[in-house]
Tab-separated table of C-alpha atoms in Angstrom:
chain	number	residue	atom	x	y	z
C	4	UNK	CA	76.127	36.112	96.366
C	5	UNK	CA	78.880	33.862	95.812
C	6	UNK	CA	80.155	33.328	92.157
C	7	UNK	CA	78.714	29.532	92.329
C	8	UNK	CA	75.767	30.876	93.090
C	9	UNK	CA	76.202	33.021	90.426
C	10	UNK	CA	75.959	30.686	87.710
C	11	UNK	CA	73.631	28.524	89.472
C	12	UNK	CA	71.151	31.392	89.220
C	13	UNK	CA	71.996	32.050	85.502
C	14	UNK	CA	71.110	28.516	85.328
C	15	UNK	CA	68.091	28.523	86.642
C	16	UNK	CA	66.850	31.461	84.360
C	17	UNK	CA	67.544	29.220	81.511
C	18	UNK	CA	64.731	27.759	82.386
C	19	UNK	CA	62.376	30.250	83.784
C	20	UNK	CA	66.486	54.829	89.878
C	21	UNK	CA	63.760	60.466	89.610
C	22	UNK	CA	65.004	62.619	87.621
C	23	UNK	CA	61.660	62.918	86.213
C	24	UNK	CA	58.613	65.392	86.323
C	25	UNK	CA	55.713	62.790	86.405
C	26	UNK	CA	52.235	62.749	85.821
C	27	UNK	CA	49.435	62.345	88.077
C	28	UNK	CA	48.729	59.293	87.115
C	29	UNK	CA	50.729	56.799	85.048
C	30	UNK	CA	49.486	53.452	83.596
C	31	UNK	CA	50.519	49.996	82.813
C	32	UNK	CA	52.218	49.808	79.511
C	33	UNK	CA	52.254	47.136	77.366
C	34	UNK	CA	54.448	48.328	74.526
C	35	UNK	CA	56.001	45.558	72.855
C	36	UNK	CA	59.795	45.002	73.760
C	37	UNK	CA	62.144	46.973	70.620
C	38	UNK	CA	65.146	46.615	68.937
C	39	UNK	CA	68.316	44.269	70.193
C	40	UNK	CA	71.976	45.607	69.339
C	41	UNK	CA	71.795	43.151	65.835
C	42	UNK	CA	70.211	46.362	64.910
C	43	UNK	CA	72.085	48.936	66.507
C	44	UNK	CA	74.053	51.422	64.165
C	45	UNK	CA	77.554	51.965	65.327
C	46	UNK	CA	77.793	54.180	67.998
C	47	UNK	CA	78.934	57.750	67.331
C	48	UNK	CA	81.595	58.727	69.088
C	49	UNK	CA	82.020	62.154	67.752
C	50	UNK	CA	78.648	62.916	68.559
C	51	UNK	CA	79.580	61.590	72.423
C	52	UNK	CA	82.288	64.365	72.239
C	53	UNK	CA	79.788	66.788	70.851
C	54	UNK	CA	77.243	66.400	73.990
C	55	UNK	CA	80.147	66.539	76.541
C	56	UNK	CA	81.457	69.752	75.080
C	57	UNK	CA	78.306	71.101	75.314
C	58	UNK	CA	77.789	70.194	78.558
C	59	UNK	CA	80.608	71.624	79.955
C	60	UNK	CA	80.089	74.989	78.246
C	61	UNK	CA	76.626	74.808	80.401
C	62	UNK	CA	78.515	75.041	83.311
C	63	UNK	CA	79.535	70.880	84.198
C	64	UNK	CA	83.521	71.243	84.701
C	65	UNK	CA	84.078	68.175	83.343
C	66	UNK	CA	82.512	65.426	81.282
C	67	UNK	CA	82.615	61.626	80.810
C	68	UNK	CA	81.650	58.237	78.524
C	69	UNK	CA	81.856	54.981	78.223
C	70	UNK	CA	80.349	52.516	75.690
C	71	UNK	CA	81.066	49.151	75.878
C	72	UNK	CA	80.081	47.125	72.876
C	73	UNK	CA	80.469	43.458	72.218
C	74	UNK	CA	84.130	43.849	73.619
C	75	UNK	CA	85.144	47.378	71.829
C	76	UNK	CA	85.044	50.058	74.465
C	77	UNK	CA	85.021	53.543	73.403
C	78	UNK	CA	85.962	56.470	75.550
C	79	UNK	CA	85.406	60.154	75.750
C	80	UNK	CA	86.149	62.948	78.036
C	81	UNK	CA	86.189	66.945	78.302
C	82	UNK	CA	87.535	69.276	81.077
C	83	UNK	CA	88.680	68.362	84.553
C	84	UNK	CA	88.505	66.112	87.305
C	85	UNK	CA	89.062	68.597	89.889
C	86	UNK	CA	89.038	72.628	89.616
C	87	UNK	CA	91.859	73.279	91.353
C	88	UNK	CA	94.702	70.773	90.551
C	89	UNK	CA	93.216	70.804	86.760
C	90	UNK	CA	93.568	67.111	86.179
C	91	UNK	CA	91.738	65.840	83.439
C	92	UNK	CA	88.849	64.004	84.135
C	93	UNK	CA	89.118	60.268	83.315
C	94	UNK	CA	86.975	57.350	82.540
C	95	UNK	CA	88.757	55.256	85.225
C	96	UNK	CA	87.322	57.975	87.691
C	97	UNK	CA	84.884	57.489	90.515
C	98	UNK	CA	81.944	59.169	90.877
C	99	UNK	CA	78.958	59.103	93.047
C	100	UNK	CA	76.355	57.383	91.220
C	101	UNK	CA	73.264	59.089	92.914
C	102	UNK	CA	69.838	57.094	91.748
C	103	UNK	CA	71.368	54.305	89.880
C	104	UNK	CA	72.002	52.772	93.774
C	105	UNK	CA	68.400	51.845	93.232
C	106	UNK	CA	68.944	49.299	90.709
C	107	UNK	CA	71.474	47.425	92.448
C	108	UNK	CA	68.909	48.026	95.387
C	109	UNK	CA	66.299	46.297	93.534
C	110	UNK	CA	68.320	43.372	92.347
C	111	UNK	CA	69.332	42.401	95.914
C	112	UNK	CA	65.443	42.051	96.157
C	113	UNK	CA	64.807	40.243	93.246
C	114	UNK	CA	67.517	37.902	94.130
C	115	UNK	CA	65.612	37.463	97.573
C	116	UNK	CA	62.633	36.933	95.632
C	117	UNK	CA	64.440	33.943	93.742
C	118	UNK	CA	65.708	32.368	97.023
C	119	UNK	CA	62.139	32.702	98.301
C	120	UNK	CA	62.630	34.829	100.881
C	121	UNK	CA	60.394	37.611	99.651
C	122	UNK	CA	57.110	37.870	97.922
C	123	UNK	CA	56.887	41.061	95.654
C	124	UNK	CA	52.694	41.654	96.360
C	125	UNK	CA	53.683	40.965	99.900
C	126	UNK	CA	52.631	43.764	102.440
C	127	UNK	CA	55.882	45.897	103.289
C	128	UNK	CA	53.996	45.479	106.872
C	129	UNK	CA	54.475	41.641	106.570
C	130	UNK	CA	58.255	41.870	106.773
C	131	UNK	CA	58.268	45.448	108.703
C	132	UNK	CA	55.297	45.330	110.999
C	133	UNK	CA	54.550	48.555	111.601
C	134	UNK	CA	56.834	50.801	109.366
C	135	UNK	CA	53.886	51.951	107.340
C	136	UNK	CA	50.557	53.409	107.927
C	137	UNK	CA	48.931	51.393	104.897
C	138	UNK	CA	49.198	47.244	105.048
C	139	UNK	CA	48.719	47.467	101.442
C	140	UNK	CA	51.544	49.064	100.176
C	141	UNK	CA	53.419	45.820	99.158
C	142	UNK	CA	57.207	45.469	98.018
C	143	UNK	CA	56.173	45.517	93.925
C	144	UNK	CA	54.647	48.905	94.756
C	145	UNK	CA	57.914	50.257	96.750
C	146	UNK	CA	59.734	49.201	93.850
C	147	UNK	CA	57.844	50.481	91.015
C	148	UNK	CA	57.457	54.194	92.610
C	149	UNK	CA	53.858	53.676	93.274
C	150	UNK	CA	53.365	53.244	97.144
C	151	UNK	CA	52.104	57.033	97.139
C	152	UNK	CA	55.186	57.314	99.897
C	153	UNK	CA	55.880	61.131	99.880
C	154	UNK	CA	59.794	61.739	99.194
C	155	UNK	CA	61.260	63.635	101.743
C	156	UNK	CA	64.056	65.086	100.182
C	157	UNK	CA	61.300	68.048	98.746
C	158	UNK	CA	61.885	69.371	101.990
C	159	UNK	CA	65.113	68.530	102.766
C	160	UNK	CA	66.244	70.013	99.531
C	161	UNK	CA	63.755	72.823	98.668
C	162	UNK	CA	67.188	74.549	98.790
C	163	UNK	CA	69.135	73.401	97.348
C	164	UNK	CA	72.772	74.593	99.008
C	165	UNK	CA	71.584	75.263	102.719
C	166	UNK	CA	69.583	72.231	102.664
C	167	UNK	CA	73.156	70.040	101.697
C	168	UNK	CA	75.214	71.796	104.278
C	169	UNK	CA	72.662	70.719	106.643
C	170	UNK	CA	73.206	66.953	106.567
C	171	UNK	CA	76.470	66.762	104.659
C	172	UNK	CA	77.480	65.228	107.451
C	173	UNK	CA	74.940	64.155	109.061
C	174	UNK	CA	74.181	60.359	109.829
C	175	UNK	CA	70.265	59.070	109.432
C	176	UNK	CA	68.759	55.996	110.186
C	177	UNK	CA	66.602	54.559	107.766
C	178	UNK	CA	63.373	54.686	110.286
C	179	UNK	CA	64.338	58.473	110.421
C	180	UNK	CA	64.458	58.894	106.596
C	181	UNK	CA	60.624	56.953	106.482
C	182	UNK	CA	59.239	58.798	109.436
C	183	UNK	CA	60.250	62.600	107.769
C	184	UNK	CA	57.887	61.466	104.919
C	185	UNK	CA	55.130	60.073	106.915
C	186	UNK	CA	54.913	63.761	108.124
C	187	UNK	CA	53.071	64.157	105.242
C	188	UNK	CA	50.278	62.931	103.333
C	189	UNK	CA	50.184	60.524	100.643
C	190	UNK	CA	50.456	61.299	96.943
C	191	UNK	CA	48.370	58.539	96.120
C	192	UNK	CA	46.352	55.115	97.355
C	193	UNK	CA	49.102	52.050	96.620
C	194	UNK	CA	49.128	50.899	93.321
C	195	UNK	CA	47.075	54.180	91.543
C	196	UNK	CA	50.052	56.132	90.264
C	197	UNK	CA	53.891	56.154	89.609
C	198	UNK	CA	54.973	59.224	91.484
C	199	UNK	CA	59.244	59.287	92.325
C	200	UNK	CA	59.952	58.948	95.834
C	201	UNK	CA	63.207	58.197	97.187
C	202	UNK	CA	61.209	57.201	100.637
C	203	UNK	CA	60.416	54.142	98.207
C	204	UNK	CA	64.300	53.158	97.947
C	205	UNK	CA	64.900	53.498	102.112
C	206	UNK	CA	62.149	51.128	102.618
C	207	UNK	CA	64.274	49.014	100.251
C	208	UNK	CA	66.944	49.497	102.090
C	209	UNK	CA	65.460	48.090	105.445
C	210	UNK	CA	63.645	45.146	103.725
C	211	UNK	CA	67.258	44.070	102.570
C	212	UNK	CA	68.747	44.175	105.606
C	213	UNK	CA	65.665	42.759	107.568
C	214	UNK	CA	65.793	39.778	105.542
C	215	UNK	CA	69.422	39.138	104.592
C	216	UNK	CA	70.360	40.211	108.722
C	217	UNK	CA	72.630	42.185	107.359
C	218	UNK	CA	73.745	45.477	106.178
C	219	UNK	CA	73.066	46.630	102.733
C	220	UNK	CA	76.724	47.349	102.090
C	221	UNK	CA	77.296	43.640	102.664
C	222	UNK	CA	74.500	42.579	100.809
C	223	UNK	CA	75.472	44.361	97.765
C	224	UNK	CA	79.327	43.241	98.475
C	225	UNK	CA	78.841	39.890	98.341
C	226	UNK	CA	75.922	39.698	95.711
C	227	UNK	CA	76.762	42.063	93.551
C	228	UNK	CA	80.212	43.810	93.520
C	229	UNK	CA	81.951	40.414	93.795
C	230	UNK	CA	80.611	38.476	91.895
C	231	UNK	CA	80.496	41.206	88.753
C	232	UNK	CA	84.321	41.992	89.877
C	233	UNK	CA	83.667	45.610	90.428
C	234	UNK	CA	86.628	46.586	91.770
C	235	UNK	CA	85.998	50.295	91.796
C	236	UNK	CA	82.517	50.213	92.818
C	237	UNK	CA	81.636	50.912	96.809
C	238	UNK	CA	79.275	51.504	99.128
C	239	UNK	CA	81.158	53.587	101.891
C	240	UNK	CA	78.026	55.498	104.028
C	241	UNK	CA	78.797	56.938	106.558
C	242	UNK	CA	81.967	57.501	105.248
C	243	UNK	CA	82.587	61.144	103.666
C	244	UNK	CA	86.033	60.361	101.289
C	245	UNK	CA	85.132	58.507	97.959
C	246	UNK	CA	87.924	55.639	98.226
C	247	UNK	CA	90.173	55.671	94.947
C	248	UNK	CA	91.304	58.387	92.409
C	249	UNK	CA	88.214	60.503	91.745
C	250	UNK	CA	86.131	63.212	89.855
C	251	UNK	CA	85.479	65.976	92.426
C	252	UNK	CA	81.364	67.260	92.032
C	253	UNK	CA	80.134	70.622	92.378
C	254	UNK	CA	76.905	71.798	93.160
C	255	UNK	CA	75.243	74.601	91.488
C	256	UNK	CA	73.771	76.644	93.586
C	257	UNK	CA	69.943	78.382	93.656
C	258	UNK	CA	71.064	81.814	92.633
C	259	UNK	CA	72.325	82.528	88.882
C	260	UNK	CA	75.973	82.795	88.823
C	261	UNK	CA	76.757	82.122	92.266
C	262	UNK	CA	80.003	80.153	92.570
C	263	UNK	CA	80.175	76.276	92.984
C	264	UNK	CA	79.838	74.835	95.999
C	265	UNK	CA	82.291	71.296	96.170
C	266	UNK	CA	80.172	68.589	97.519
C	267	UNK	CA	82.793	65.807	97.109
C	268	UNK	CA	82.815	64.713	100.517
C	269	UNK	CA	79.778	64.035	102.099
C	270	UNK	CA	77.519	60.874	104.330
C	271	UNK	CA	74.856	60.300	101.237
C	272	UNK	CA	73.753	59.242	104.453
C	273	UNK	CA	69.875	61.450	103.344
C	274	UNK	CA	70.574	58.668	100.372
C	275	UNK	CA	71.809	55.665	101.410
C	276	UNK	CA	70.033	52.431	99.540
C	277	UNK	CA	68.185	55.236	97.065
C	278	UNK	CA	71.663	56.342	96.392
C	279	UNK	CA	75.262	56.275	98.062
C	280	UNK	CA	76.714	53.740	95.788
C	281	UNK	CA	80.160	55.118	94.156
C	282	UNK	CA	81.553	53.452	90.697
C	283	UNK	CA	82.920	54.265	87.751
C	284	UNK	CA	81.437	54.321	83.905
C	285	UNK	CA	83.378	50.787	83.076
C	286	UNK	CA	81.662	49.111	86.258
C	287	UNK	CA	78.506	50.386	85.768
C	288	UNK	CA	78.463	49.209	82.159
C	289	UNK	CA	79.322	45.749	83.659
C	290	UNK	CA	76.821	45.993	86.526
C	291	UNK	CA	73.905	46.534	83.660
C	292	UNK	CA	75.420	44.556	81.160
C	293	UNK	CA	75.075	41.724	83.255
C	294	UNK	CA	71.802	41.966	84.471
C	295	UNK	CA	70.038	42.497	81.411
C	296	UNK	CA	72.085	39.038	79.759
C	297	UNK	CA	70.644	37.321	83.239
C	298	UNK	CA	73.592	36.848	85.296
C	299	UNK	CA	72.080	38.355	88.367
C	300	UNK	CA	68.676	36.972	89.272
C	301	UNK	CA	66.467	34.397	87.366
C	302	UNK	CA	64.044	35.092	84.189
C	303	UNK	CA	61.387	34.878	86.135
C	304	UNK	CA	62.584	38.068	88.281
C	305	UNK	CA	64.436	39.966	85.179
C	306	UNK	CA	61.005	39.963	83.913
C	307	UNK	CA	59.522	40.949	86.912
C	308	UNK	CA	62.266	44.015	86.844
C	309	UNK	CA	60.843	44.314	83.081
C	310	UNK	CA	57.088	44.714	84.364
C	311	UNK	CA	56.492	48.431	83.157
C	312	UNK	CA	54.581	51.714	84.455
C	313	UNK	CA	54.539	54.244	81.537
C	314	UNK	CA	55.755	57.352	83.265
C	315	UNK	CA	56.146	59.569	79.825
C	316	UNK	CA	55.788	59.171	75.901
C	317	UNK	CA	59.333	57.679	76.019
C	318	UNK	CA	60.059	56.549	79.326
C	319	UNK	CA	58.591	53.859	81.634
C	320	UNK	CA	59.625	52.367	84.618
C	321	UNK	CA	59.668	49.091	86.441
C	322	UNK	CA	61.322	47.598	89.625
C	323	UNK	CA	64.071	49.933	90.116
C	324	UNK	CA	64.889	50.197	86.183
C	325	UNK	CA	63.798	52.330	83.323
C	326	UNK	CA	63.371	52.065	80.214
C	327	UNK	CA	64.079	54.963	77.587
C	328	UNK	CA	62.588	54.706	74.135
C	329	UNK	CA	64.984	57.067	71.366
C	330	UNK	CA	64.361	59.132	68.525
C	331	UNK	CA	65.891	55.786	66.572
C	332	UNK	CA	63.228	53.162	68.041
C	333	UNK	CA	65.158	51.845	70.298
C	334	UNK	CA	64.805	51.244	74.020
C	335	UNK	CA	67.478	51.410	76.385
C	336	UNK	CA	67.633	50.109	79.698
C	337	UNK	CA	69.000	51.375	83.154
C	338	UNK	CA	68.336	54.383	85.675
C	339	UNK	CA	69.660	58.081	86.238
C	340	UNK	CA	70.870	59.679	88.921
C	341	UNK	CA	71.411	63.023	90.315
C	342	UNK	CA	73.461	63.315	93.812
C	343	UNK	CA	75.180	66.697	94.958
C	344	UNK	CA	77.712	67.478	92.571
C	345	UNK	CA	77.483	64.367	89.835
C	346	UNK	CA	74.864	63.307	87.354
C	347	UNK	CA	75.094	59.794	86.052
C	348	UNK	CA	73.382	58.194	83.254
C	349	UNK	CA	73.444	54.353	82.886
C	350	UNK	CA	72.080	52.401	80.140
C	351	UNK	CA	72.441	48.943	78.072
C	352	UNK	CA	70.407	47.456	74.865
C	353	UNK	CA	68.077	44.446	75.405
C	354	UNK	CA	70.555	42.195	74.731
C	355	UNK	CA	73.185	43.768	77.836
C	356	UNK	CA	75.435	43.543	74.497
C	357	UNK	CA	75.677	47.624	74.105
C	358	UNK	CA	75.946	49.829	77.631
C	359	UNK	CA	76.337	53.583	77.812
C	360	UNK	CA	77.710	55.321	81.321
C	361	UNK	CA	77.980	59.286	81.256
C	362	UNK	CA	78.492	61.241	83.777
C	363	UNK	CA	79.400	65.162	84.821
C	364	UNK	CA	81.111	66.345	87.668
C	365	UNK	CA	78.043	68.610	88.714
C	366	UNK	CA	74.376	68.885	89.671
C	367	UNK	CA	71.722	70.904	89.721
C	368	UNK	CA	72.079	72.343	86.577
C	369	UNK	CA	68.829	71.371	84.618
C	370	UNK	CA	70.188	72.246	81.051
C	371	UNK	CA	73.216	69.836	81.868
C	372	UNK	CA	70.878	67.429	82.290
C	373	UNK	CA	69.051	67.580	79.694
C	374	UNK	CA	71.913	68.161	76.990
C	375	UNK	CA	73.645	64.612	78.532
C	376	UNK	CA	70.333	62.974	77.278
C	377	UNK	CA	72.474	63.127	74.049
C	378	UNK	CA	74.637	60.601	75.259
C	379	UNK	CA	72.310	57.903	74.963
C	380	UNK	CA	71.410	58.845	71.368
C	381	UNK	CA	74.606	59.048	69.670
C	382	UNK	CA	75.967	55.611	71.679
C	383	UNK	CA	72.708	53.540	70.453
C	384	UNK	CA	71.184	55.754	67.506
C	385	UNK	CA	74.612	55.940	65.504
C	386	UNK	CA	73.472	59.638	65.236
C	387	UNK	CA	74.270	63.201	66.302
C	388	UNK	CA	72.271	64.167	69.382
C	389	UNK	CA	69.498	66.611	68.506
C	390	UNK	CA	69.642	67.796	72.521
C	391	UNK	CA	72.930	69.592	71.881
C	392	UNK	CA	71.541	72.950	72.832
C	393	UNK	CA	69.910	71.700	75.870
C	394	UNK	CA	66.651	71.605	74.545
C	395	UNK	CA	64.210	70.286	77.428
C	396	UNK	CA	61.962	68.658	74.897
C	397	UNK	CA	61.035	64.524	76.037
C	398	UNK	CA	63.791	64.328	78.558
C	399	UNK	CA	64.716	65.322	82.026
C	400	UNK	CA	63.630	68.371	84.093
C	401	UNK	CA	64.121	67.654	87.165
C	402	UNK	CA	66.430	66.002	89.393
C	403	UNK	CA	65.886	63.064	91.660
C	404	UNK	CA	67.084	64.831	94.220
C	405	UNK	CA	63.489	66.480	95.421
C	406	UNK	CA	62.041	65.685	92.195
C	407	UNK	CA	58.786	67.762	93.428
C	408	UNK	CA	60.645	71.118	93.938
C	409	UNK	CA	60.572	72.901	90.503
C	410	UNK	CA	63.864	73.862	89.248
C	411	UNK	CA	63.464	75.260	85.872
């Protein structure tokens, strides 16, 4: 998308991710939308340090944040970039952004919508005939996690190291990523039930590429990165190297105490439009910054996006975004992500006038997870996290990354 049309579609809305252990069936919710940043407390940066310190004593090697807020950016950072040259990890690093692909996946979609290209209770069928065995799975359900698509990766990745070095380098085609989870049955009839699929984000994948005619790198260059000026943000599959100065990621394996395995360079290619994407903390805060202010599809769509699926007590999700309700009242909005070797968390106010990026240089590590959770509290709450000690109570347990194989 070019910057004119840009602005043209900011215009015209003037006037107009799992990391998660689901249930079995999730409903519509209807919670009334909550606090802007007007009533934001300051953000507490010590209490950003806190939950990076502890995160690294759980085993991350290193440990970064951004906030952005209303032009003031604050920074923090713990341990290093890489364990064998010791460089401090940075802000200005790259990382692999695992799940939070799916957003910008989603927007490309919604920005199809808004040229009228693509109907969101449109048949998948309609615009793939043939891809799926169900003509009424339709885009909005592919989207919102609740085609009842089984995710592959719970195979792929029911170890967690062998199953990596198995397609580390190995280069899939989308068709071959849907077909692996048609080998099984469905978790669901469409529509009945949020369940986390990545096979939900591949069929993405193909629908933007079917209807653009062309790849999904291009379609997210030239709509997205551009546009936003995200200069370190880049969609490189099949490529293995990430392209600019970067935090290395290490993947914890299976067995307790077992040594770190680096999964820096690798295809994604198991990922791809569910979640190669590689950025940094400032880009992402600009990516979700601008969607939320409207810069990147019409009201009509952002509200679309904003259409949620209660998938916990705090947490719902729409098209390709969640939303995260704090201890504080208020609801954040973005997507996780887990790849080998990085977990991300990216999320901005209401308003797009507050965003949060976080991210540690290492995966599979559940209590990680869960302590980083703190991030989001002490950048919107004002407050010291109370998930310092990696308490696993209302956030993450499992990864996106085979979010069906227990890991606890």
């Amino acid at each position: 998308m070019s910057s004119q049309m840009l602005r043209r579609a900011t215009v015209s809305g003037t006037v107009l991710l799992s990391l998660l252990a689901v249930p079995a069936h999730a409903t519509a919710d209807s919670a009334p939308a909550t606090t802007g940043t007007a009533a934001l407390a300051k953000p507490d940066l010590e209490g950003v340090r806190a939950v990076l310190r502890t995160a690294r004593q759980q085993g991350a090697p290193g440990a970064l944040a951004r906030i952005d807020d209303r032009g003031t950016v604050y920074r923090a950072v713990t341990g290093v970039a890489d364990r064998k040259t010791k460089r401090t990890i940075s802000t200005l690093d790259q990382f692999r952004i695992g799940s939070v692909t799916k957003t910008f996946s989603a927007v490309v979609l919604l920005q199809l919508v808004d040229e009228k290209k693509l109907r969101l209770d449109t048949s998948v069928n309609h615009y793939l005939p043939g891809l799926l065995p169900d003509d009424r799975i339709t885009v909005r359900h592919v989207l919102s996690h609740r085609s009842g698509l089984y995710d592959y990766t719970n195979d792929m990745f029911a170890r967690t190291v062998p199953g990596f070095e198995a397609v580390r380098t190995k280069v899939f085609t989308y068709r071959e990523l849907v077909k692996r989870s048609l080998r099984h049955a469905r978790t669901n009839r469409p529509g009945a039930a949020y369940s986390y699929s990545n096979t939900n984000f591949v069929v993405a994948g193909l629908l933007i590429e079917k209807l653009t005619g062309r790849s999904v790198q291009t379609a997210y260059q030239d709509r997205i990165f551009e546009p936003l000026k995200l200069r370190d943000t880049f969609y490189v599959h099949p490529d293995t190297k990430l392209p600019g100065r970067h935090a290395r990621g290490y993947l914890t394996p299976d067995t307790p105490g077992a040594a770190l395995v680096d999964a820096t360079r690798q295809t994604t290619s198991w990922a791809q439009s569910a979640g190669s994407i590689i950025s940094t903390a400032g880009d992402l805060n600009t990516f979700l910054s601008a969607l939320l202010r409207g810069k990147l599809t019409s009201a009509a769509s952002l509200d679309q996006m904003q259409r949620w699926w209660k998938v916990n007590s705090n947490t719902s999700y729409g098209l390709g975004l969640r939303r995260r309700t704090l201890s504080c009242g208020v609801s954040v909005y973005g997507h996780t992500g887990a790849v080998q070797g990085y977990y991300t968390y990216a999320f901005t106010s209401k308003d797009g006038k507050r965003s949060l990026s976080a991210a540690v240089n290492t995966s599979n590590n559940g209590t990680v997870l869960n302590t980083m959770f703190g991030t989001l509290e002490s950048a919107f709450c004002g407050k010291r996290a109370k998930t310092l000690r990696g308490s696993t109570a209302g956030v993450e347990r499992y990864e996106d990354v085979a979010p069906g194989v227990p890991r606890d």
